[in-house]
PDB file of C-alpha atoms in Angstrom:
ATOM      1  CA  MET F   1       9.428  14.089 -16.404  1.00  0.00           C
ATOM      2  CA  LYS F   2       9.466  14.096 -12.405  1.00  0.00           C
ATOM      3  CA  LEU F   3      12.304  12.647 -10.399  1.00  0.00           C
ATOM      4  CA  VAL F   4      12.615  12.961  -6.814  1.00  0.00           C
ATOM      5  CA  CYS F   5      16.423  12.654  -5.726  1.00  0.00           C
ATOM      6  CA  LEU F   6      17.440   9.526  -3.904  1.00  0.00           C
ATOM      7  CA  SER F   7      19.868  11.153  -1.527  1.00  0.00           C
ATOM      8  CA  CYS F   8      18.633  14.544  -0.840  1.00  0.00           C
ATOM      9  CA  GLY F   9      14.620  14.084  -1.495  1.00  0.00           C
ATOM     10  CA  GLN F  10      13.891  17.134  -3.745  1.00  0.00           C
ATOM     11  CA  ALA F  11      12.032  16.565  -6.350  1.00  0.00           C
ATOM     12  CA  ASN F  12      13.277  17.406 -10.264  1.00  0.00           C
ATOM     13  CA  ARG F  13      11.927  18.109 -13.346  1.00  0.00           C
ATOM     14  CA  VAL F  14      14.050  16.793 -16.016  1.00  0.00           C
ATOM     15  CA  PRO F  15      13.312  16.367 -19.655  1.00  0.00           C
ATOM     16  CA  GLU F  16      12.811  12.661 -21.196  1.00  0.00           C
ATOM     17  CA  GLN F  17      15.559  12.785 -23.678  1.00  0.00           C
ATOM     18  CA  LYS F  18      17.819  13.932 -20.805  1.00  0.00           C
ATOM     19  CA  LEU F  19      17.281  10.835 -18.689  1.00  0.00           C
ATOM     20  CA  THR F  20      20.334   9.102 -20.317  1.00  0.00           C
ATOM     21  CA  ALA F  21      22.339  11.973 -19.929  1.00  0.00           C
ATOM     22  CA  GLY F  22      23.087  12.199 -16.392  1.00  0.00           C
ATOM     23  CA  PRO F  23      20.563  14.829 -15.134  1.00  0.00           C
ATOM     24  CA  LYS F  24      21.599  16.322 -11.756  1.00  0.00           C
ATOM     25  CA  CYS F  25      19.126  16.818  -8.736  1.00  0.00           C
ATOM     26  CA  GLY F  26      18.986  21.118  -8.515  1.00  0.00           C
ATOM     27  CA  ALA F  27      19.631  20.877  -4.653  1.00  0.00           C
ATOM     28  CA  CYS F  28      22.084  19.140  -4.031  1.00  0.00           C
ATOM     29  CA  GLY F  29      23.714  17.938  -7.508  1.00  0.00           C
ATOM     30  CA  ASP F  30      23.734  14.626  -7.209  1.00  0.00           C
ATOM     31  CA  HIS F  31      22.756  12.173 -10.246  1.00  0.00           C
ATOM     32  CA  LEU F  32      19.436  11.325 -10.717  1.00  0.00           C
ATOM     33  CA  VAL F  33      19.744   8.574 -12.825  1.00  0.00           C
ATOM     34  CA  ARG F  34      22.472   5.947 -11.909  1.00  0.00           C
ATOM     35  CA  PRO F  35      23.663   2.906 -13.937  1.00  0.00           C
ATOM     36  CA  GLU F  36      24.396   1.367 -10.388  1.00  0.00           C
ATOM     37  CA  PRO F  37      21.156   0.964  -7.564  1.00  0.00           C
ATOM     38  CA  GLN F  38      21.114   3.590  -4.696  1.00  0.00           C
ATOM     39  CA  ASP F  39      20.461   3.118  -1.146  1.00  0.00           C
ATOM     40  CA  VAL F  40      17.845   5.122  -0.285  1.00  0.00           C
ATOM     41  CA  SER F  41      16.048   5.877   2.963  1.00  0.00           C
ATOM     42  CA  LEU F  42      12.035   4.843   3.566  1.00  0.00           C
ATOM     43  CA  ASP F  43      10.844   8.443   3.869  1.00  0.00           C
ATOM     44  CA  VAL F  44      12.486   9.328   0.318  1.00  0.00           C
ATOM     45  CA  LEU F  45      11.488   6.312  -1.318  1.00  0.00           C
ATOM     46  CA  GLN F  46       7.742   6.956  -0.221  1.00  0.00           C
ATOM     47  CA  LYS F  47       8.386  10.519  -1.715  1.00  0.00           C
ATOM     48  CA  ALA F  48       9.704   8.773  -4.772  1.00  0.00           C
ATOM     49  CA  ILE F  49       6.958   6.288  -5.439  1.00  0.00           C
ATOM     50  CA  ARG F  50       4.465   9.073  -5.048  1.00  0.00           C
ATOM     51  CA  ILE F  51       5.928  11.599  -7.752  1.00  0.00           C
ATOM     52  CA  ASP F  52       8.430   9.920  -9.717  1.00  0.00           C
ATOM     53  CA  GLU F  53       7.252   9.456 -13.650  1.00  0.00           C
ATOM     54  CA  LEU F  54      10.167   6.817 -14.322  1.00  0.00           C
ATOM     55  CA  PRO F  55       9.367   3.093 -12.962  1.00  0.00           C
ATOM     56  CA  MET F  56      11.082   2.296  -9.997  1.00  0.00           C
ATOM     57  CA  VAL F  57      12.490  -0.691  -9.100  1.00  0.00           C
ATOM     58  CA  VAL F  58      13.089  -1.627  -5.531  1.00  0.00           C
ATOM     59  CA  ASP F  59      15.213  -4.325  -3.618  1.00  0.00           C
ATOM     60  CA  PHE F  60      14.328  -4.626  -0.332  1.00  0.00           C
ATOM     61  CA  TRP F  61      17.012  -6.669   1.341  1.00  0.00           C
ATOM     62  CA  ALA F  62      19.295  -6.911   4.629  1.00  0.00           C
ATOM     63  CA  GLU F  63      23.171  -7.432   4.923  1.00  0.00           C
ATOM     64  CA  TRP F  64      23.144 -10.844   6.618  1.00  0.00           C
ATOM     65  CA  CYS F  65      20.669 -12.296   3.832  1.00  0.00           C
ATOM     66  CA  GLY F  66      22.848 -14.713   1.701  1.00  0.00           C
ATOM     67  CA  PRO F  67      20.435 -14.936  -1.319  1.00  0.00           C
ATOM     68  CA  CYS F  68      20.201 -11.208  -1.107  1.00  0.00           C
ATOM     69  CA  ARG F  69      23.970 -10.873  -1.250  1.00  0.00           C
ATOM     70  CA  MET F  70      23.606 -13.092  -4.286  1.00  0.00           C
ATOM     71  CA  MET F  71      21.583 -11.141  -6.225  1.00  0.00           C
ATOM     72  CA  ALA F  72      23.068  -7.952  -5.288  1.00  0.00           C
ATOM     73  CA  PRO F  73      25.570  -8.034  -8.559  1.00  0.00           C
ATOM     74  CA  GLU F  74      23.209  -9.221 -10.731  1.00  0.00           C
ATOM     75  CA  PHE F  75      20.490  -6.509  -9.481  1.00  0.00           C
ATOM     76  CA  ALA F  76      23.187  -4.259 -10.297  1.00  0.00           C
ATOM     77  CA  GLU F  77      23.530  -5.541 -13.789  1.00  0.00           C
ATOM     78  CA  ALA F  78      20.196  -4.862 -14.792  1.00  0.00           C
ATOM     79  CA  SER F  79      20.099  -1.389 -13.388  1.00  0.00           C
ATOM     80  CA  ARG F  80      23.089  -0.756 -15.693  1.00  0.00           C
ATOM     81  CA  LYS F  81      21.083  -2.496 -18.890  1.00  0.00           C
ATOM     82  CA  LEU F  82      17.805  -1.003 -17.672  1.00  0.00           C
ATOM     83  CA  GLN F  83      19.259   3.172 -16.956  1.00  0.00           C
ATOM     84  CA  GLY F  84      17.019   5.667 -18.053  1.00  0.00           C
ATOM     85  CA  LYS F  85      14.259   3.338 -18.567  1.00  0.00           C
ATOM     86  CA  ALA F  86      14.224   2.483 -14.802  1.00  0.00           C
ATOM     87  CA  ARG F  87      15.572   3.474 -11.479  1.00  0.00           C
ATOM     88  CA  PHE F  88      16.824   1.132  -9.327  1.00  0.00           C
ATOM     89  CA  ALA F  89      17.427   1.729  -5.729  1.00  0.00           C
ATOM     90  CA  LYS F  90      17.920  -0.636  -2.467  1.00  0.00           C
ATOM     91  CA  LEU F  91      16.105  -0.465   0.518  1.00  0.00           C
ATOM     92  CA  ASP F  92      17.814  -2.399   4.012  1.00  0.00           C
ATOM     93  CA  THR F  93      15.032  -3.967   5.763  1.00  0.00           C
ATOM     94  CA  GLU F  94      17.153  -3.913   9.073  1.00  0.00           C
ATOM     95  CA  ALA F  95      17.813  -0.166   8.936  1.00  0.00           C
ATOM     96  CA  TYR F  96      13.763   0.466   8.086  1.00  0.00           C
ATOM     97  CA  PRO F  97      11.902  -2.316   9.526  1.00  0.00           C
ATOM     98  CA  GLN F  98       8.950  -0.719   9.375  1.00  0.00           C
ATOM     99  CA  ALA F  99       9.163  -1.093   5.265  1.00  0.00           C
ATOM    100  CA  GLY F 100       8.024  -4.669   6.656  1.00  0.00           C
ATOM    101  CA  THR F 101       4.522  -3.514   7.308  1.00  0.00           C
ATOM    102  CA  ARG F 102       4.368  -0.923   5.208  1.00  0.00           C
ATOM    103  CA  TYR F 103       4.932  -3.350   1.835  1.00  0.00           C
ATOM    104  CA  GLY F 104       3.788  -6.361   3.022  1.00  0.00           C
ATOM    105  CA  ILE F 105       7.456  -7.954   2.961  1.00  0.00           C
ATOM    106  CA  ARG F 106       7.244 -11.594   3.989  1.00  0.00           C
ATOM    107  CA  GLY F 107      10.580 -12.462   2.658  1.00  0.00           C
ATOM    108  CA  ILE F 108      13.802 -11.254   1.114  1.00  0.00           C
ATOM    109  CA  PRO F 109      15.231 -10.611  -1.085  1.00  0.00           C
ATOM    110  CA  LEU F 110      12.070  -8.909  -2.853  1.00  0.00           C
ATOM    111  CA  LEU F 111      11.932  -6.789  -5.671  1.00  0.00           C
ATOM    112  CA  ILE F 112       8.857  -4.063  -6.354  1.00  0.00           C
ATOM    113  CA  THR F 113       8.315  -2.250  -8.939  1.00  0.00           C
ATOM    114  CA  PHE F 114       6.655   1.190  -8.510  1.00  0.00           C
ATOM    115  CA  ASN F 115       5.256   3.965 -10.900  1.00  0.00           C
ATOM    116  CA  ALA F 116       3.126   6.830 -11.035  1.00  0.00           C
ATOM    117  CA  GLY F 117       2.486   6.427  -7.452  1.00  0.00           C
ATOM    118  CA  ARG F 118       1.606   2.741  -7.047  1.00  0.00           C
ATOM    119  CA  GLU F 119       2.765  -0.978  -7.519  1.00  0.00           C
ATOM    120  CA  LEU F 120       2.508  -2.453 -10.311  1.00  0.00           C
ATOM    121  CA  LYS F 121       4.397  -6.960  -9.676  1.00  0.00           C
ATOM    122  CA  ARG F 122       6.555  -7.315  -7.207  1.00  0.00           C
ATOM    123  CA  LYS F 123       8.852 -10.727  -7.258  1.00  0.00           C
ATOM    124  CA  ALA F 124      10.130 -12.761  -4.365  1.00  0.00           C
ATOM    125  CA  GLY F 125      13.563 -14.643  -4.443  1.00  0.00           C
ATOM    126  CA  VAL F 126      16.956 -14.879  -6.430  1.00  0.00           C
ATOM    127  CA  MET F 127      16.476 -13.683 -10.001  1.00  0.00           C
ATOM    128  CA  ARG F 128      19.399 -13.303 -12.399  1.00  0.00           C
ATOM    129  CA  SER F 129      20.184 -10.074 -14.169  1.00  0.00           C
ATOM    130  CA  ALA F 130      18.253 -11.393 -17.371  1.00  0.00           C
ATOM    131  CA  ASP F 131      15.433 -12.286 -15.516  1.00  0.00           C
ATOM    132  CA  ILE F 132      15.478  -8.989 -13.986  1.00  0.00           C
ATOM    133  CA  VAL F 133      15.280  -7.226 -17.273  1.00  0.00           C
ATOM    134  CA  ASP F 134      12.824  -9.582 -18.564  1.00  0.00           C
ATOM    135  CA  TRP F 135      10.524  -8.782 -15.653  1.00  0.00           C
ATOM    136  CA  VAL F 136      11.145  -5.062 -15.465  1.00  0.00           C
ATOM    137  CA  GLY F 137      11.149  -4.648 -19.395  1.00  0.00           C
ATOM    138  CA  ALA F 138       7.799  -4.552 -20.187  1.00  0.00           C
ATOM    139  CA  THR F 139       6.908  -2.465 -17.726  1.00  0.00           C
ATOM    140  CA  ALA F 140      10.069   0.070 -18.584  1.00  0.00           C
ATOM    141  CA  SER F 141       8.978   0.785 -22.056  1.00  0.00           C
ATOM    142  CA  ALA F 142       5.326   1.035 -21.965  1.00  0.00           C
TER     143      ALA F 142
END
């Protein structure tokens, strides 16, 4: 399975059975599949969306956004529950304002699930952990 390191952007191959065993990037040594969401830059996110063979759930958020801060622990809990079935990333829309145009963001928090180079689904607004797991679940188990 191909996965892009969300820290350095290097593409890696990981045997599917090792996704829950803490695989690390061959270039920088950082974990490829984490139990918690990882902050990501726009360029690395775009590369991961194109290359990754594991669903990626991205939380588009901003520090000033109250609902985004409310949902952050729920998103982290969903990430722990789905570790090895999907990767969870966070992109700060204040740091990367061009993401708004690129992904058609009209409100935050916004979750978008990507897989195999395409957007599968999106949902705006605050969600609880169980709802995120259910929302992602069908995609992650497919």
